[in-house]
Amino acid sequence: MAMEGTVVRRVIPSDNSCLFNAVGYVMDHDKHRAPELRQVIAATVASDPKKYNEVFLGKPNVDYCSWILNSEKWGGAIELSILSAYYGREIAAYDIQTTRCDLYGQENGYKERVMLIYDGLHYDALALSPFDNAPEEFDQTIFTINSDRTIGHAEGLALNLVKDSHRKLLHFRKRSYTDTANFTLRCGVCQIGVIGQKEAVEHAQATGHVNFQEYK
């Protein structure tokens, strides 16, 4: 049974392995699982070259296996599908840009689900926290799927968070500045200062942080 509380975004480092480490956190409460999970994916793909063929992967099977083991390469839909099967749980990936939820593993009748959030470039983990600013050790990240294929209260909270992030992103993109090259902003999440629209956009894309305040 899910605890009462609030759904929060647990930030994963922006190191090209955010998808794998986000999955590691929601599945195992471990933000450093990328090397192992890359190995899982490579082994799965190598074991079934008929299913994971060049058309499916976009490159020859053997080339893909080498590619995905490179820590500089990003993951996406193929990798989330494989990891869903590996853990035997659905993975819900919420897209901030569209508020769409892509659900991996839903055809397999799994009884549990985890949630990620995605901004077009970066994945973070979603968790149900018992109260504001609670330590991560209290996070609930695995949710029982009900007979109606929802996860109840936590699903609504997650969607509200995604919609709020979407609104902030739109506001950030639409806001006009008199001097877009030289105005100074501070990130409201990590307090890092940036100069100009270009740096602000790069920071938002790298971290998912879209709450900026202008300062002199």
mmCIF file of C-alpha atoms in Angstrom:
data_model
loop_
_atom_site.group_PDB
_atom_site.id
_atom_site.type_symbol
_atom_site.label_atom_id
_atom_site.label_comp_id
_atom_site.label_asym_id
_atom_site.label_seq_id
_atom_site.Cartn_x
_atom_site.Cartn_y
_atom_site.Cartn_z
ATOM 1 C CA MET A 1 0.000 0.000 0.000
ATOM 2 C CA ALA A 2 1.383 3.425 -0.976
ATOM 3 C CA MET A 3 2.241 5.859 1.798
ATOM 4 C CA GLU A 4 0.670 9.291 2.030
ATOM 5 C CA GLY A 5 2.987 12.084 0.994
ATOM 6 C CA THR A 6 4.174 13.925 -2.073
ATOM 7 C CA VAL A 7 5.851 12.878 -5.301
ATOM 8 C CA VAL A 8 9.304 14.400 -5.653
ATOM 9 C CA ARG A 9 11.941 14.529 -8.353
ATOM 10 C CA ARG A 10 15.231 12.920 -7.320
ATOM 11 C CA VAL A 11 17.962 14.493 -9.423
ATOM 12 C CA ILE A 12 20.374 12.129 -11.158
ATOM 13 C CA PRO A 13 23.830 13.408 -12.217
ATOM 14 C CA SER A 14 24.113 14.570 -15.831
ATOM 15 C CA ASP A 15 26.862 12.197 -16.955
ATOM 16 C CA ASN A 16 25.339 10.550 -20.073
ATOM 17 C CA SER A 17 24.169 7.618 -17.922
ATOM 18 C CA CYS A 18 21.195 9.344 -16.297
ATOM 19 C CA LEU A 19 18.650 6.873 -17.695
ATOM 20 C CA PHE A 20 20.484 3.880 -16.241
ATOM 21 C CA ASN A 21 21.158 5.515 -12.881
ATOM 22 C CA ALA A 22 17.568 6.774 -12.648
ATOM 23 C CA VAL A 23 16.348 3.217 -13.231
ATOM 24 C CA GLY A 24 18.870 1.982 -10.680
ATOM 25 C CA TYR A 25 17.464 4.403 -8.125
ATOM 26 C CA VAL A 26 13.790 3.593 -8.597
ATOM 27 C CA MET A 27 14.444 -0.156 -8.743
ATOM 28 C CA ASP A 28 17.268 -0.560 -6.210
ATOM 29 C CA HIS A 29 17.707 2.844 -4.486
ATOM 30 C CA ASP A 30 21.141 2.982 -6.112
ATOM 31 C CA LYS A 31 22.203 5.926 -8.314
ATOM 32 C CA HIS A 32 25.372 4.175 -9.492
ATOM 33 C CA ARG A 33 24.029 1.156 -11.344
ATOM 34 C CA ALA A 34 24.784 2.328 -14.875
ATOM 35 C CA PRO A 35 27.785 0.057 -15.614
ATOM 36 C CA GLU A 36 25.921 -3.056 -14.462
ATOM 37 C CA LEU A 37 22.705 -2.154 -16.270
ATOM 38 C CA ARG A 38 24.578 -1.431 -19.487
ATOM 39 C CA GLN A 39 26.017 -4.946 -19.196
ATOM 40 C CA VAL A 40 22.508 -6.363 -18.693
ATOM 41 C CA ILE A 41 21.286 -4.653 -21.852
ATOM 42 C CA ALA A 42 24.280 -5.725 -23.935
ATOM 43 C CA ALA A 43 23.893 -9.344 -22.787
ATOM 44 C CA THR A 44 20.157 -9.323 -23.528
ATOM 45 C CA VAL A 45 20.657 -7.931 -27.023
ATOM 46 C CA ALA A 46 23.545 -10.289 -27.813
ATOM 47 C CA SER A 47 21.495 -13.297 -26.686
ATOM 48 C CA ASP A 48 18.732 -12.710 -29.247
ATOM 49 C CA PRO A 49 20.141 -11.354 -32.529
ATOM 50 C CA LYS A 50 16.959 -12.337 -34.369
ATOM 51 C CA LYS A 51 14.777 -10.059 -32.234
ATOM 52 C CA TYR A 52 17.431 -7.389 -31.811
ATOM 53 C CA ASN A 53 18.391 -7.101 -35.457
ATOM 54 C CA GLU A 54 19.874 -4.208 -37.382
ATOM 55 C CA VAL A 55 16.467 -2.830 -38.352
ATOM 56 C CA PHE A 56 15.296 -2.824 -34.726
ATOM 57 C CA LEU A 57 18.519 -1.406 -33.272
ATOM 58 C CA GLY A 58 19.521 0.970 -36.050
ATOM 59 C CA LYS A 59 22.933 -0.694 -36.215
ATOM 60 C CA PRO A 60 24.288 -4.271 -36.349
ATOM 61 C CA ASN A 61 23.742 -6.284 -33.167
ATOM 62 C CA VAL A 62 27.433 -6.585 -32.332
ATOM 63 C CA ASP A 63 28.004 -2.871 -32.936
ATOM 64 C CA TYR A 64 25.084 -1.962 -30.688
ATOM 65 C CA CYS A 65 26.454 -4.124 -27.870
ATOM 66 C CA SER A 66 29.780 -2.289 -28.001
ATOM 67 C CA TRP A 67 28.022 1.066 -28.318
ATOM 68 C CA ILE A 68 25.749 0.661 -25.283
ATOM 69 C CA LEU A 69 28.709 -0.308 -23.075
ATOM 70 C CA ASN A 70 30.285 3.087 -23.795
ATOM 71 C CA SER A 71 29.533 5.299 -20.780
ATOM 72 C CA GLU A 72 29.282 8.339 -23.067
ATOM 73 C CA LYS A 73 26.253 6.953 -24.936
ATOM 74 C CA TRP A 74 22.681 7.712 -23.913
ATOM 75 C CA GLY A 75 19.828 5.283 -23.455
ATOM 76 C CA GLY A 76 16.237 5.538 -24.652
ATOM 77 C CA ALA A 77 13.156 3.482 -25.447
ATOM 78 C CA ILE A 78 14.979 0.260 -26.368
ATOM 79 C CA GLU A 79 16.925 0.266 -23.126
ATOM 80 C CA LEU A 80 13.872 1.063 -20.987
ATOM 81 C CA SER A 81 11.961 -1.831 -22.554
ATOM 82 C CA ILE A 82 14.800 -4.237 -21.795
ATOM 83 C CA LEU A 83 15.195 -2.984 -18.225
ATOM 84 C CA SER A 84 11.455 -3.276 -17.632
ATOM 85 C CA ALA A 85 11.668 -6.953 -18.590
ATOM 86 C CA TYR A 86 14.854 -7.468 -16.558
ATOM 87 C CA TYR A 87 13.226 -6.201 -13.358
ATOM 88 C CA GLY A 88 9.734 -7.513 -14.122
ATOM 89 C CA ARG A 89 8.126 -4.121 -13.519
ATOM 90 C CA GLU A 90 6.515 -1.450 -15.662
ATOM 91 C CA ILE A 91 8.511 1.728 -16.189
ATOM 92 C CA ALA A 92 6.505 4.935 -16.631
ATOM 93 C CA ALA A 93 8.548 7.706 -18.272
ATOM 94 C CA TYR A 94 6.886 11.130 -18.050
ATOM 95 C CA ASP A 95 7.940 13.687 -20.676
ATOM 96 C CA ILE A 96 7.998 17.253 -19.319
ATOM 97 C CA GLN A 97 7.874 18.800 -22.793
ATOM 98 C CA THR A 98 4.573 17.134 -23.746
ATOM 99 C CA THR A 99 3.277 15.758 -20.363
ATOM 100 C CA ARG A 100 2.991 12.404 -22.174
ATOM 101 C CA CYS A 101 3.619 9.193 -20.253
ATOM 102 C CA ASP A 102 5.389 6.392 -22.121
ATOM 103 C CA LEU A 103 4.731 3.092 -20.367
ATOM 104 C CA TYR A 104 7.197 0.249 -20.871
ATOM 105 C CA GLY A 105 6.234 -3.348 -20.104
ATOM 106 C CA GLN A 106 2.493 -2.727 -19.918
ATOM 107 C CA GLU A 107 1.793 -5.658 -22.239
ATOM 108 C CA ASN A 108 3.410 -8.128 -19.829
ATOM 109 C CA GLY A 109 0.947 -7.997 -16.950
ATOM 110 C CA TYR A 110 3.484 -6.883 -14.352
ATOM 111 C CA LYS A 111 2.135 -6.124 -10.889
ATOM 112 C CA GLU A 112 4.421 -3.189 -10.026
ATOM 113 C CA ARG A 113 5.512 0.097 -11.594
ATOM 114 C CA VAL A 114 8.279 2.663 -11.176
ATOM 115 C CA MET A 115 8.363 6.235 -12.516
ATOM 116 C CA LEU A 116 10.917 8.429 -14.284
ATOM 117 C CA ILE A 117 10.724 12.007 -15.551
ATOM 118 C CA TYR A 118 12.349 13.173 -18.800
ATOM 119 C CA ASP A 119 12.928 16.634 -20.286
ATOM 120 C CA GLY A 120 14.024 15.643 -23.780
ATOM 121 C CA LEU A 121 17.666 15.192 -22.794
ATOM 122 C CA HIS A 122 17.835 14.096 -19.176
ATOM 123 C CA TYR A 123 16.168 11.486 -16.957
ATOM 124 C CA ASP A 124 15.518 11.872 -13.232
ATOM 125 C CA ALA A 125 13.759 9.545 -10.792
ATOM 126 C CA LEU A 126 10.314 10.089 -9.271
ATOM 127 C CA ALA A 127 9.603 8.966 -5.726
ATOM 128 C CA LEU A 128 6.847 9.246 -3.148
ATOM 129 C CA SER A 129 8.248 11.023 -0.109
ATOM 130 C CA PRO A 130 6.394 11.023 3.237
ATOM 131 C CA PHE A 131 6.932 14.758 3.821
ATOM 132 C CA ASP A 132 8.751 17.762 2.351
ATOM 133 C CA ASN A 133 12.553 17.494 2.457
ATOM 134 C CA ALA A 134 12.436 13.948 3.819
ATOM 135 C CA PRO A 135 15.697 11.996 3.343
ATOM 136 C CA GLU A 136 15.871 9.808 0.261
ATOM 137 C CA GLU A 137 16.043 6.707 2.444
ATOM 138 C CA PHE A 138 12.323 7.182 3.129
ATOM 139 C CA ASP A 139 11.409 7.264 -0.572
ATOM 140 C CA GLN A 140 8.925 4.810 -2.008
ATOM 141 C CA THR A 141 9.747 4.169 -5.662
ATOM 142 C CA ILE A 142 7.945 0.881 -6.413
ATOM 143 C CA PHE A 143 4.153 0.947 -6.638
ATOM 144 C CA THR A 144 1.544 -1.799 -6.858
ATOM 145 C CA ILE A 145 -0.578 -1.674 -10.008
ATOM 146 C CA ASN A 146 -4.297 -1.757 -9.248
ATOM 147 C CA SER A 147 -6.930 -3.717 -11.159
ATOM 148 C CA ASP A 148 -7.640 -0.614 -13.274
ATOM 149 C CA ARG A 149 -3.924 -0.546 -14.261
ATOM 150 C CA THR A 150 -3.237 2.654 -12.307
ATOM 151 C CA ILE A 151 -1.107 3.084 -9.203
ATOM 152 C CA GLY A 152 -3.664 5.223 -7.410
ATOM 153 C CA HIS A 153 -2.804 8.366 -5.453
ATOM 154 C CA ALA A 154 0.863 8.458 -6.480
ATOM 155 C CA GLU A 155 -0.039 8.540 -10.169
ATOM 156 C CA GLY A 156 -2.105 11.695 -9.773
ATOM 157 C CA LEU A 157 0.640 13.352 -7.735
ATOM 158 C CA ALA A 158 3.211 12.448 -10.381
ATOM 159 C CA LEU A 159 1.091 13.901 -13.168
ATOM 160 C CA ASN A 160 0.615 17.125 -11.192
ATOM 161 C CA LEU A 161 4.384 17.425 -10.781
ATOM 162 C CA VAL A 162 4.908 16.820 -14.502
ATOM 163 C CA LYS A 163 2.290 19.413 -15.461
ATOM 164 C CA ASP A 164 3.842 21.946 -13.084
ATOM 165 C CA SER A 165 7.292 21.306 -14.576
ATOM 166 C CA HIS A 166 5.781 21.672 -18.054
ATOM 167 C CA ARG A 167 4.257 25.060 -17.163
ATOM 168 C CA LYS A 168 7.568 26.281 -15.745
ATOM 169 C CA LEU A 169 9.378 25.145 -18.869
ATOM 170 C CA LEU A 170 6.932 26.991 -21.132
ATOM 171 C CA HIS A 171 7.200 30.120 -18.991
ATOM 172 C CA PHE A 172 10.974 29.957 -19.135
ATOM 173 C CA ARG A 173 10.975 29.555 -22.916
ATOM 174 C CA LYS A 174 8.441 32.312 -23.586
ATOM 175 C CA ARG A 175 9.798 34.933 -21.236
ATOM 176 C CA SER A 176 11.472 37.760 -23.119
ATOM 177 C CA TYR A 177 14.503 39.641 -21.872
ATOM 178 C CA THR A 178 15.811 43.028 -22.944
ATOM 179 C CA ASP A 179 19.380 41.718 -23.139
ATOM 180 C CA THR A 180 19.266 37.987 -23.744
ATOM 181 C CA ALA A 181 23.041 37.683 -24.151
ATOM 182 C CA ASN A 182 24.107 39.300 -20.891
ATOM 183 C CA PHE A 183 21.348 39.100 -18.268
ATOM 184 C CA THR A 184 22.263 37.154 -15.145
ATOM 185 C CA LEU A 185 20.143 34.393 -13.631
ATOM 186 C CA ARG A 186 20.411 32.094 -10.656
ATOM 187 C CA CYS A 187 19.008 28.566 -10.708
ATOM 188 C CA GLY A 188 16.361 28.291 -8.001
ATOM 189 C CA VAL A 189 17.140 24.602 -7.498
ATOM 190 C CA CYS A 190 20.935 24.409 -7.232
ATOM 191 C CA GLN A 191 21.748 28.148 -6.911
ATOM 192 C CA ILE A 192 24.225 28.106 -9.801
ATOM 193 C CA GLY A 193 24.577 31.441 -11.611
ATOM 194 C CA VAL A 194 24.372 31.630 -15.408
ATOM 195 C CA ILE A 195 24.854 34.479 -17.874
ATOM 196 C CA GLY A 196 22.621 34.895 -20.886
ATOM 197 C CA GLN A 197 19.814 32.884 -22.398
ATOM 198 C CA LYS A 198 22.176 30.364 -24.000
ATOM 199 C CA GLU A 199 23.733 29.315 -20.669
ATOM 200 C CA ALA A 200 20.324 29.209 -18.993
ATOM 201 C CA VAL A 201 18.886 26.933 -21.680
ATOM 202 C CA GLU A 202 21.945 24.670 -21.530
ATOM 203 C CA HIS A 203 21.636 24.417 -17.739
ATOM 204 C CA ALA A 204 17.913 23.654 -17.969
ATOM 205 C CA GLN A 205 18.487 20.955 -20.579
ATOM 206 C CA ALA A 206 21.340 19.365 -18.623
ATOM 207 C CA THR A 207 19.620 19.316 -15.233
ATOM 208 C CA GLY A 208 15.884 19.662 -15.816
ATOM 209 C CA HIS A 209 15.930 22.760 -13.591
ATOM 210 C CA VAL A 210 13.632 25.444 -15.006
ATOM 211 C CA ASN A 211 13.137 27.702 -11.988
ATOM 212 C CA PHE A 212 15.407 30.724 -12.572
ATOM 213 C CA GLN A 213 15.476 34.124 -10.886
ATOM 214 C CA GLU A 214 17.062 37.193 -12.444
ATOM 215 C CA TYR A 215 19.581 39.017 -10.280
ATOM 216 C CA LYS A 216 22.009 41.900 -10.657
#
